[in-house]
Short mmCIF file of C-alpha atoms and ligand atoms in Angstrom, two decimals:
data_model
loop_
_atom_site.label_atom_id
_atom_site.label_comp_id
_atom_site.label_asym_id
_atom_site.label_seq_id
_atom_site.Cartn_x
_atom_site.Cartn_y
_atom_site.Cartn_z
CA UNK A 226 88.40 104.59 86.65
CA UNK A 227 87.51 102.40 89.61
CA UNK A 228 87.85 103.93 93.07
CA UNK A 229 88.86 101.88 96.05
CA UNK A 230 87.83 104.16 98.82
CA UNK A 231 86.57 102.57 101.90
CA UNK A 232 82.88 102.79 102.60
CA UNK A 233 82.72 102.28 106.31
CA UNK A 234 79.41 101.88 107.96
CA UNK A 235 79.79 101.64 111.68
CA UNK A 236 78.29 102.79 114.94
CA UNK A 237 78.84 106.41 113.90
CA UNK A 238 75.64 106.24 111.85
CA UNK A 239 74.39 104.46 108.76
CA UNK A 240 72.88 105.88 105.60
CA UNK A 241 71.46 103.49 103.05
CA UNK A 242 71.28 106.24 100.41
CA UNK A 243 74.91 107.24 100.91
CA UNK A 244 76.08 103.63 100.49
CA UNK A 245 74.05 103.10 97.28
CA UNK A 246 75.29 106.47 95.96
CA UNK A 247 78.93 105.57 96.79
CA UNK A 248 78.57 102.30 94.92
CA UNK A 249 76.59 103.47 91.90
CA UNK A 250 77.87 107.04 91.39
CA UNK A 251 81.34 107.26 92.97
CA UNK A 252 82.92 103.99 91.90
CA UNK A 253 83.49 102.87 95.50
CA UNK A 254 84.15 99.15 95.52
CA UNK A 255 85.62 98.50 98.93
CA UNK A 256 83.20 98.05 101.81
CA UNK A 257 84.56 97.62 105.31
CA UNK A 258 82.14 96.53 108.00
CA UNK A 259 81.83 94.35 111.13
CA UNK A 260 79.18 92.32 112.87
CA UNK A 261 79.69 94.70 115.80
CA UNK A 262 78.49 97.69 113.70
CA UNK A 263 75.11 95.99 113.38
CA UNK A 264 74.35 96.82 109.74
CA UNK A 265 75.25 93.69 107.80
CA UNK A 266 71.70 92.98 106.54
CA UNK A 267 71.25 96.61 105.46
CA UNK A 268 74.62 96.60 103.68
CA UNK A 269 73.73 93.40 101.87
CA UNK A 270 70.51 95.04 100.70
CA UNK A 271 72.36 98.18 99.52
CA UNK A 272 74.84 96.04 97.56
CA UNK A 273 72.01 94.15 95.85
CA UNK A 274 70.25 97.42 95.08
CA UNK A 275 73.41 98.81 93.48
CA UNK A 276 73.25 96.05 90.85
CA UNK A 277 77.03 95.53 91.10
CA UNK A 278 78.47 92.07 90.57
CA UNK A 279 79.92 90.47 93.68
CA UNK A 280 83.21 89.94 91.82
CA UNK A 281 83.55 93.74 91.41
CA UNK A 282 83.46 94.32 95.15
CA UNK A 283 85.96 93.96 97.95
CA UNK A 284 84.09 93.07 101.16
CA UNK A 285 85.83 93.19 104.52
CA UNK A 286 84.16 91.96 107.70
CA UNK A 287 85.38 91.40 111.26
CA UNK A 288 84.95 88.82 113.96
CA UNK A 289 83.86 90.30 117.29
CA UNK A 290 85.75 88.96 120.38
CA UNK A 291 82.59 87.52 121.92
CA UNK A 292 82.70 85.03 119.03
CA UNK A 293 86.34 84.03 119.56
CA UNK A 294 87.11 80.33 119.88
CA UNK A 295 87.37 77.71 117.12
CA UNK A 296 83.76 76.70 116.57
CA UNK A 297 82.25 80.07 117.47
CA UNK A 298 84.52 81.88 115.01
CA UNK A 299 83.58 79.65 112.10
CA UNK A 300 79.90 79.94 112.89
CA UNK A 301 80.12 83.75 113.25
CA UNK A 302 81.81 84.12 109.86
CA UNK A 303 79.21 82.00 108.10
CA UNK A 304 76.41 83.87 109.92
CA UNK A 305 77.89 87.20 108.77
CA UNK A 306 78.05 85.91 105.18
CA UNK A 307 74.43 84.86 105.43
CA UNK A 308 73.30 88.22 106.87
CA UNK A 309 75.03 90.02 104.02
CA UNK A 310 73.81 87.54 101.43
CA UNK A 311 77.28 86.61 100.17
CA UNK A 312 79.22 83.35 100.00
CA UNK A 313 82.60 84.65 100.99
CA UNK A 314 84.50 87.68 102.26
CA UNK A 315 87.51 89.18 100.52
CA UNK A 316 89.01 89.86 103.90
CA UNK A 317 88.01 88.70 107.39
CA UNK A 318 89.68 90.16 110.45
CA UNK A 319 89.90 89.39 114.15
CA UNK A 320 88.52 92.66 115.39
CA UNK A 321 90.38 93.15 118.67
CA UNK A 322 93.25 91.45 120.54
CA UNK A 323 91.36 90.97 123.79
CA UNK A 324 89.09 87.93 123.84
CA UNK A 325 86.29 89.13 126.21
CA UNK A 326 85.95 85.48 127.24
CA UNK A 327 86.58 84.87 130.93
CA UNK A 328 88.62 81.89 132.09
CA UNK A 329 90.97 81.59 129.07
CA UNK A 330 94.06 83.62 128.31
CA UNK A 331 93.79 86.12 125.47
CA UNK A 332 96.78 84.55 123.75
CA UNK A 333 95.31 81.07 123.83
CA UNK A 334 91.91 82.23 122.59
CA UNK A 335 93.44 84.36 119.83
CA UNK A 336 95.50 81.39 118.58
CA UNK A 337 92.50 79.04 118.62
CA UNK A 338 90.40 81.62 116.79
CA UNK A 339 93.13 82.27 114.27
CA UNK A 340 93.24 78.55 113.44
CA UNK A 341 89.54 78.80 112.54
CA UNK A 342 90.33 81.75 110.24
CA UNK A 343 93.21 79.80 108.66
CA UNK A 344 90.72 77.06 107.80
CA UNK A 345 88.14 79.50 106.47
CA UNK A 346 90.92 80.87 104.28
CA UNK A 347 91.87 77.41 102.99
CA UNK A 348 88.22 76.64 102.30
CA UNK A 349 87.88 79.86 100.27
CA UNK A 350 85.24 81.37 102.58
CA UNK A 351 87.73 84.16 103.31
CA UNK A 352 89.98 85.17 100.41
CA UNK A 353 92.36 86.85 102.84
CA UNK A 354 92.55 86.89 106.64
CA UNK A 355 93.89 89.44 109.01
CA UNK A 356 93.70 91.13 112.35
CA UNK A 357 92.73 94.55 113.60
CA UNK A 358 94.15 96.64 116.42
CA UNK A 359 96.99 94.16 116.96
CA UNK A 360 100.24 95.51 118.40
CA UNK A 361 103.68 94.02 117.73
CA UNK A 362 103.54 91.69 120.75
CA UNK A 363 100.16 90.27 119.68
CA UNK A 364 101.54 89.61 116.20
CA UNK A 365 104.68 88.04 117.61
CA UNK A 366 102.62 85.65 119.72
CA UNK A 367 100.49 84.72 116.74
CA UNK A 368 103.65 84.03 114.74
CA UNK A 369 104.85 81.60 117.43
CA UNK A 370 101.44 79.92 117.85
CA UNK A 371 100.14 79.60 114.26
CA UNK A 372 101.33 78.71 110.77
CA UNK A 373 99.85 81.47 108.60
CA UNK A 374 100.74 85.13 109.26
CA UNK A 375 97.89 87.67 108.87
CA UNK A 376 97.63 89.25 105.44
CA UNK A 377 96.55 92.56 106.91
CA UNK A 378 96.60 94.45 110.20
CA UNK A 379 93.96 97.19 110.32
CA UNK A 380 94.92 99.83 112.85
CA UNK A 381 94.00 103.43 113.76
CA UNK A 382 96.09 105.75 111.59
CA UNK A 383 95.86 109.51 111.06
CA UNK A 384 98.11 112.54 111.59
CA UNK A 385 97.62 112.38 115.40
CA UNK A 386 98.22 108.63 115.58
CA UNK A 387 101.20 107.29 113.67
CA UNK A 388 102.27 103.88 114.97
CA UNK A 389 105.56 103.92 113.04
CA UNK A 390 107.16 101.04 114.92
CA UNK A 391 104.16 98.81 114.25
CA UNK A 392 104.13 99.85 110.59
CA UNK A 393 107.81 98.98 110.31
CA UNK A 394 107.17 95.63 111.89
CA UNK A 395 104.29 94.89 109.51
CA UNK A 396 106.47 95.81 106.53
CA UNK A 397 109.21 93.51 107.68
CA UNK A 398 106.81 90.62 108.21
CA UNK A 399 105.00 91.14 104.90
CA UNK A 400 101.73 92.15 106.62
CA UNK A 401 99.82 94.87 104.79
CA UNK A 402 99.19 97.84 107.06
CA UNK A 403 95.65 99.21 106.69
CA UNK A 404 94.85 102.46 108.48
CA UNK A 405 91.40 103.32 109.79
CA UNK A 406 89.93 106.61 111.02
CA UNK A 407 92.04 108.72 108.63
CA UNK A 408 90.13 111.82 109.75
CA UNK A 409 90.50 110.97 113.48
CA UNK A 410 86.69 110.94 113.64
CA UNK A 411 86.74 114.54 112.39
CA UNK A 412 89.21 115.83 114.99
CA UNK A 413 92.06 116.54 112.51
CA UNK A 414 89.86 118.65 110.27
CA UNK A 415 90.29 121.78 112.35
CA UNK A 416 94.00 121.32 112.94
CA UNK A 417 95.85 124.52 111.84
CA UNK A 418 98.55 122.61 109.88
CA UNK A 419 95.96 120.58 108.01
CA UNK A 420 93.93 123.75 107.31
CA UNK A 421 97.00 125.55 106.00
CA UNK A 422 97.94 122.69 103.65
CA UNK A 423 94.34 122.37 102.48
CA UNK A 424 94.29 126.06 101.58
CA UNK A 425 97.62 125.80 99.75
CA UNK A 426 96.38 122.91 97.62
CA UNK A 427 92.79 124.21 97.33
CA UNK A 428 91.44 120.97 98.80
CA UNK A 429 89.31 120.19 101.81
CA UNK A 430 91.02 119.19 105.08
CA UNK A 431 89.48 115.71 104.69
CA UNK A 432 91.05 115.32 101.22
CA UNK A 433 94.43 116.33 102.63
CA UNK A 434 94.23 113.75 105.44
CA UNK A 435 93.12 110.96 103.15
CA UNK A 436 95.81 111.81 100.60
CA UNK A 437 98.37 111.86 103.39
CA UNK A 438 97.30 108.50 104.80
CA UNK A 439 96.98 106.65 101.49
CA UNK A 440 100.74 107.29 101.06
CA UNK A 441 102.57 105.75 98.12
CA UNK A 442 101.30 102.23 98.13
CA UNK A 443 99.07 101.31 95.21
CA UNK A 444 98.29 97.70 96.06
CA UNK A 445 99.81 94.41 95.09
CA UNK A 446 98.67 91.48 93.01
CA UNK A 447 100.83 88.40 93.20
CA UNK A 448 99.00 86.91 90.25
CA UNK A 449 99.81 89.96 88.08
CA UNK A 450 103.48 89.94 89.07
CA UNK A 451 103.65 86.27 88.16
CA UNK A 452 101.94 86.97 84.84
CA UNK A 453 104.28 89.89 84.09
CA UNK A 454 107.32 87.68 84.70
CA UNK A 455 106.09 84.53 83.03
CA UNK A 456 104.03 85.78 80.12
CA UNK A 457 105.17 89.34 79.36
CA UNK A 458 108.92 88.96 79.67
CA UNK A 459 109.16 91.71 82.30
CA UNK A 460 112.48 91.46 84.07
CA UNK A 461 112.78 94.70 86.07
CA UNK A 462 111.05 94.73 89.45
CA UNK A 463 111.12 97.96 91.42
CA UNK A 464 110.12 97.73 95.05
CA UNK A 465 111.01 99.09 98.48
CA UNK A 466 110.87 97.96 102.06
CA UNK A 467 108.43 100.84 102.58
CA UNK A 468 105.91 99.27 100.20
CA UNK A 469 105.88 96.07 102.24
CA UNK A 470 105.66 93.53 99.43
CA UNK A 471 109.15 92.02 99.51
CA UNK A 472 108.00 88.65 100.85
CA UNK A 473 105.18 88.35 98.31
CA UNK A 474 107.56 89.34 95.49
CA UNK A 475 110.01 86.61 96.50
CA UNK A 476 107.20 84.10 96.30
CA UNK A 477 106.11 85.33 92.83
CA UNK A 478 109.71 85.24 91.58
CA UNK A 479 110.19 81.69 92.89
CA UNK A 480 106.94 80.57 91.28
CA UNK A 481 107.82 82.23 87.95
CA UNK A 482 110.93 80.07 87.56
CA UNK A 483 112.83 83.03 86.02
CA UNK A 484 116.51 82.64 87.00
CA UNK A 485 117.84 85.30 89.34
CA UNK A 486 120.55 86.26 86.85
CA UNK A 487 117.88 87.28 84.31
CA UNK A 488 116.17 89.68 86.72
CA UNK A 489 116.91 93.30 87.58
CA UNK A 490 115.78 93.76 91.16
CA UNK A 491 115.64 97.29 92.57
CA UNK A 492 115.02 98.06 96.24
CA UNK A 493 115.29 101.10 98.46
CA UNK A 494 116.57 101.96 101.92
CA UNK A 495 113.90 103.65 104.04
CA UNK A 496 115.07 106.78 105.96
CA UNK A 497 114.28 105.25 109.36
CA UNK A 498 117.13 102.83 108.55
CA UNK A 499 119.61 105.56 107.64
CA UNK A 500 123.01 105.32 109.37
CA UNK A 501 126.03 103.16 108.56
CA UNK A 502 125.27 99.95 110.50
CA UNK A 503 121.47 100.25 110.22
CA UNK A 504 121.67 100.69 106.45
CA UNK A 505 123.73 97.54 106.08
CA UNK A 506 121.40 95.61 108.38
CA UNK A 507 118.32 96.86 106.47
CA UNK A 508 119.93 95.79 103.19
CA UNK A 509 120.57 92.29 104.54
CA UNK A 510 117.00 92.05 105.86
CA UNK A 511 115.55 93.17 102.50
CA UNK A 512 117.67 90.58 100.68
CA UNK A 513 116.58 87.91 103.13
CA UNK A 514 112.86 88.79 102.70
CA UNK A 515 113.31 88.78 98.92
CA UNK A 516 115.34 85.56 99.15
CA UNK A 517 118.22 86.95 97.08
CA UNK A 518 121.93 87.36 97.73
CA UNK A 519 122.39 90.61 95.87
CA UNK A 520 120.37 93.50 94.44
CA UNK A 521 120.83 95.01 91.03
CA UNK A 522 120.12 98.49 92.30
CA UNK A 523 119.77 99.76 95.87
CA UNK A 524 118.77 103.38 96.52
CA UNK A 525 118.44 105.88 99.34
CA UNK A 526 114.65 106.29 99.17
CA UNK A 527 114.22 109.84 100.33
CA UNK A 528 116.49 112.80 101.12
CA UNK A 529 115.12 113.49 104.64
CA UNK A 530 116.46 111.23 107.37
CA UNK A 531 113.36 111.35 109.64
CA UNK A 532 115.71 110.94 112.60
CA UNK A 533 115.57 113.81 115.09
CA UNK A 534 118.87 115.17 116.38
CA UNK A 535 120.94 114.28 113.29
CA UNK A 536 121.21 116.43 110.17
CA UNK A 537 119.81 115.06 106.91
CA UNK A 538 123.10 115.70 105.11
CA UNK A 539 125.17 113.88 107.71
CA UNK A 540 122.87 110.82 107.74
CA UNK A 541 122.60 110.70 103.96
CA UNK A 542 126.41 110.71 103.69
CA UNK A 543 126.80 108.05 106.39
CA UNK A 544 124.19 105.81 104.76
CA UNK A 545 125.73 106.39 101.36
CA UNK A 546 129.09 105.15 102.65
CA UNK A 547 127.35 101.92 103.65
CA UNK A 548 125.92 101.64 100.13
CA UNK A 549 129.33 102.34 98.61
CA UNK A 550 130.74 99.40 100.54
CA UNK A 551 127.86 97.12 99.53
CA UNK A 552 128.63 98.13 95.97
CA UNK A 553 132.34 97.42 96.35
CA UNK A 554 131.55 94.02 97.84
CA UNK A 555 129.32 93.21 94.84
CA UNK A 556 126.22 92.90 96.98
CA UNK A 557 124.62 95.81 95.12
CA UNK A 558 125.43 95.78 91.42
CA UNK A 559 124.66 99.49 91.34
CA UNK A 560 123.63 102.11 93.90
CA UNK A 561 121.49 105.16 93.60
CA UNK A 562 119.19 107.67 95.22
CA UNK A 563 115.54 108.53 94.87
CA UNK A 564 113.74 111.86 95.15
CA UNK A 565 117.07 113.70 95.33
CA UNK A 566 117.14 117.30 94.13
CA UNK A 567 120.24 119.04 92.77
CA UNK A 568 121.28 120.39 96.17
CA UNK A 569 121.13 116.89 97.72
CA UNK A 570 123.24 115.49 94.89
CA UNK A 571 125.74 118.31 95.18
CA UNK A 572 126.17 117.68 98.91
CA UNK A 573 126.61 113.94 98.32
CA UNK A 574 129.27 114.71 95.71
CA UNK A 575 131.20 116.76 98.26
CA UNK A 576 130.77 114.20 101.07
CA UNK A 577 131.31 110.86 99.30
CA UNK A 578 133.27 109.03 96.61
CA UNK A 579 130.89 107.11 94.33
CA UNK A 580 128.53 109.26 92.23
CA UNK A 581 124.99 107.70 92.36
CA UNK A 582 124.37 105.53 89.33
CA UNK A 583 120.66 106.36 89.28
CA UNK A 584 118.32 109.04 90.58
CA UNK A 585 114.69 107.84 90.64
CA UNK A 586 112.34 110.82 90.63
CA UNK A 587 108.67 111.56 89.92
CA UNK A 588 108.31 112.16 86.19
CA UNK A 589 105.17 112.51 84.08
CA UNK A 590 103.57 115.17 81.86
CA UNK A 591 102.54 117.32 84.88
CA UNK A 592 105.91 116.97 86.62
CA UNK A 593 108.97 117.57 84.42
CA UNK A 594 112.01 118.48 86.51
CA UNK A 595 114.05 119.41 83.46
CA UNK A 596 116.81 121.23 85.32
CA UNK A 597 117.38 118.16 87.48
CA UNK A 598 117.34 115.92 84.41
CA UNK A 599 119.98 118.12 82.76
CA UNK A 600 122.08 118.03 85.92
CA UNK A 601 121.88 114.21 86.07
CA UNK A 602 122.90 113.94 82.42
CA UNK A 603 125.92 116.18 83.02
CA UNK A 604 127.00 114.24 86.08
CA UNK A 605 126.54 110.80 84.48
CA UNK A 606 123.61 109.87 86.75
CA UNK A 607 120.92 107.83 84.99
CA UNK A 608 117.54 109.50 85.34
CA UNK A 609 114.74 107.11 86.20
CA UNK A 610 111.16 108.44 86.23
CA UNK A 611 108.46 107.06 88.51
CA UNK A 612 104.69 107.52 88.36
CA UNK A 613 104.69 107.88 84.54
CA UNK A 614 100.88 107.93 84.55
CA UNK A 615 100.74 110.48 87.40
CA UNK A 616 99.04 107.66 89.34
CA UNK A 617 96.35 107.63 86.66
CA UNK A 618 95.69 111.41 86.80
CA UNK A 619 97.26 112.00 83.37
CA UNK A 620 94.96 109.53 81.64
CA UNK A 621 91.96 111.83 81.47
CA UNK A 622 93.89 114.87 80.31
CA UNK A 623 92.39 116.19 77.00
CA UNK A 624 95.79 116.63 75.29
CA UNK A 625 96.88 113.10 76.18
CA UNK A 626 93.49 111.83 75.05
CA UNK A 627 93.75 113.62 71.68
CA UNK A 628 97.26 112.32 71.05
CA UNK A 629 96.11 108.80 71.99
CA UNK A 630 93.29 109.02 69.45
CA UNK A 631 95.68 110.22 66.74
CA UNK A 632 97.92 107.17 67.16
CA UNK A 633 95.18 104.67 67.96
CA UNK A 634 96.86 104.05 71.33
CA UNK A 635 95.67 104.33 74.91
CA UNK A 636 96.44 107.38 77.11
CA UNK A 637 98.68 105.17 79.31
CA UNK A 638 100.72 104.12 76.27
CA UNK A 639 101.11 107.76 75.22
CA UNK A 640 102.39 108.76 78.68
CA UNK A 641 104.87 105.89 78.80
CA UNK A 642 106.00 106.50 75.24
CA UNK A 643 106.50 110.19 76.01
CA UNK A 644 108.79 109.29 78.96
CA UNK A 645 110.75 106.79 76.89
CA UNK A 646 111.15 109.21 73.98
CA UNK A 647 112.46 111.82 76.39
CA UNK A 648 115.20 109.39 77.34
CA UNK A 649 113.91 108.49 80.80
CA UNK A 650 113.82 104.95 82.12
CA UNK A 651 110.28 104.62 83.36
CA UNK A 652 108.49 102.20 85.71
CA UNK A 653 104.72 102.14 85.29
CA UNK A 654 102.81 99.98 87.71
CA UNK A 655 99.57 98.08 87.42
CA UNK A 656 97.91 95.38 89.48
CA UNK A 657 95.91 94.28 86.41
CA UNK A 658 97.16 91.75 83.86
CA UNK A 659 95.62 93.45 80.82
CA UNK A 660 97.15 96.79 81.77
CA UNK A 661 100.59 95.27 82.25
CA UNK A 662 100.38 94.06 78.63
CA UNK A 663 99.04 97.42 77.47
CA UNK A 664 101.85 99.29 79.24
CA UNK A 665 104.47 97.10 77.55
CA UNK A 666 103.23 97.90 74.03
CA UNK A 667 104.97 101.25 73.63
CA UNK A 668 107.82 100.42 71.26
CA UNK A 669 106.11 99.97 67.90
CA UNK A 670 105.43 103.66 67.28
CA UNK A 671 107.01 107.09 67.54
CA UNK A 672 105.41 110.33 68.78
CA UNK A 673 105.92 113.18 66.33
CA UNK A 674 107.76 116.29 67.48
CA UNK A 675 104.57 118.42 67.61
CA UNK A 676 102.93 115.87 69.98
CA UNK A 677 106.00 115.71 72.19
CA UNK A 678 105.93 119.51 72.41
CA UNK A 679 102.19 119.52 73.21
CA UNK A 680 102.75 117.08 76.09
CA UNK A 681 105.84 118.95 77.27
CA UNK A 682 103.59 121.99 77.70
CA UNK A 683 101.47 120.13 80.30
CA UNK A 684 104.13 120.66 82.97
CA UNK A 685 102.61 122.46 85.94
CA UNK A 686 104.84 121.26 88.77
CA UNK A 687 102.15 118.95 90.12
CA UNK A 688 103.37 116.18 92.45
CA UNK A 689 101.21 113.08 92.78
CA UNK A 690 103.72 111.46 95.10
CA UNK A 691 106.05 113.29 97.49
CA UNK A 692 107.56 116.72 96.96
CA UNK A 693 111.20 116.71 98.11
CA UNK A 694 111.93 120.33 97.04
CA UNK A 695 112.03 121.74 100.57
CA UNK A 696 113.97 118.91 102.19
CA UNK A 697 117.29 120.29 103.45
N1 NAP B 599 110.95 106.18 94.59
C1 NAP B 599 109.78 106.60 95.07
O1 NAP B 599 109.76 107.37 96.03
C2 NAP B 599 108.52 106.15 94.41
C3 NAP B 599 107.31 106.77 94.75
C4 NAP B 599 106.13 106.34 94.10
C5 NAP B 599 106.21 105.32 93.15
N2 NAP B 599 107.42 104.74 92.88
C6 NAP B 599 107.54 103.63 91.93
O2 NAP B 599 106.92 103.92 90.71
C7 NAP B 599 106.07 102.88 90.29
C8 NAP B 599 104.84 103.46 89.63
O3 NAP B 599 104.26 104.41 90.43
P1 NAP B 599 102.71 104.47 90.80
O4 NAP B 599 102.13 103.12 90.80
O5 NAP B 599 102.60 105.26 92.03
O6 NAP B 599 102.12 105.37 89.62
P2 NAP B 599 101.76 105.15 88.06
O7 NAP B 599 102.52 104.01 87.47
O8 NAP B 599 101.87 106.49 87.44
O9 NAP B 599 100.22 104.81 88.09
C9 NAP B 599 99.70 103.65 88.61
C10 NAP B 599 98.19 103.83 88.63
O10 NAP B 599 97.69 103.86 87.32
C11 NAP B 599 96.80 102.75 87.10
N3 NAP B 599 97.17 102.18 85.78
C12 NAP B 599 98.29 101.52 85.43
N4 NAP B 599 98.26 101.21 84.12
C13 NAP B 599 97.09 101.68 83.62
C14 NAP B 599 96.49 101.65 82.35
N5 NAP B 599 97.09 101.08 81.32
N6 NAP B 599 95.27 102.24 82.20
C15 NAP B 599 94.65 102.80 83.26
N7 NAP B 599 95.17 102.87 84.49
C16 NAP B 599 96.40 102.30 84.68
C17 NAP B 599 97.09 101.77 88.23
O11 NAP B 599 95.91 101.10 88.62
P3 NAP B 599 95.79 99.51 88.58
O12 NAP B 599 96.82 98.92 89.49
O13 NAP B 599 94.39 99.31 89.06
O14 NAP B 599 95.99 99.13 87.15
C18 NAP B 599 97.52 102.70 89.36
O15 NAP B 599 96.40 103.26 90.01
C19 NAP B 599 105.73 102.12 91.56
O16 NAP B 599 105.61 100.79 91.34
C20 NAP B 599 106.92 102.39 92.47
O17 NAP B 599 107.81 101.30 92.37
C21 NAP B 599 108.57 105.14 93.49
#
């Protein structure tokens, strides 16, 4: 399977061999560089040496502030393309908010430069445009001064540097947040907490940090969503404010022409918005970004409140009361929770009136919370399983592979079928058209009992997403 790790060559050193190895042996397809790092020619050479097609790569480059200004920016982008031997970049970023050009204000120069990037985008020289190291006030100014918001903001992000407010802002504005320096230039690798977690999971500290920073977001393809709606008859869309794709989804839905009444739109309330008033405000904002008046299902995303000084239980109950009212008003056709364990559900039962209609929980062959499933069935809570493919990890499992061969199906189809046959509603995700089709074709066959049992035996308690077990 393709890997989309970032292969960053910058002033911290450059190794031609490591780049070629990453491309040819590790499946790395995403290269992030900048004129400022001074290795564009060498990268271009490594890419050619790898023999990979340009269309298989994602190339990011950045405009250095000395080249800010309308004409200079356009020239710098084309010069960078020429040094790397490519015709376009998949993403081109303004590297830094300060212009380094005396005599003009930063704001004015940024806006003028951004207009050049907007044009490069329209001309197809840059397939996406963004910024790097921009804070909220820089983004706000750009919003006032220009017509196109950045697709991406690339910012320092690791366990010691978590710009949550900025991330929130980006989510709300539909700007993808891309974190750099996930290892804090090596400084987090000796942190005692990271070391302890690495030991627990038998991974290296670097793997733990990267896993932590890649979070839950698996990418977004507007074209694929449109295809799923228009050509595959998919009508359920599961998203969350946290994922940051509400604005793009609204656009895909509008373009698809599918009437709102035919869709089942699910969204989730992020814990930083927990609380009675804030939950209602967050709901309204999500609806406004998605350009809808109601949601079919709205869930509390996570049992921890992430708000110091208030207990999780208290904030969950307060937020749930807001959801109950949204439900009574018809603004949410149903309400639910996600990642809730039995003890969270029991507390909610004691504290509130409406029993959640749905509990959306990680569910795949390696993670089968059967006691929770039983509890949900007893209490009349619909069990919805997420990550049915274990984020792709289940697809290379020998048992899954053997069963797939037996039925002439793909491993993904076997995993999805297994979920469905166990009575779980399941929500596989893919950013690729052909996989969306593949993942839909799970209804024309039945897994025999012995195969269901064989897959049931794969449970090992592995979480590929979050583990809410210890959340109070
Ligand atoms: N409530 C929560 O807290 C929570 C947490 C995590 C996820 N979720 C929800 O669950 C949904 C699915 O979760 P997920 O995307 O994390 O995991 P997933 O569906 O188990 O796996 C998705 C991964 O598998 C790949 N894939 C999909 N179909 C494939 C196929 N037929 N063959 C090979 N590879 C395939 C995808 O890559 P490509 O895109 O490259 O195809 C992606 O890397 C998400 O959309 C999200 O809405 C909810």
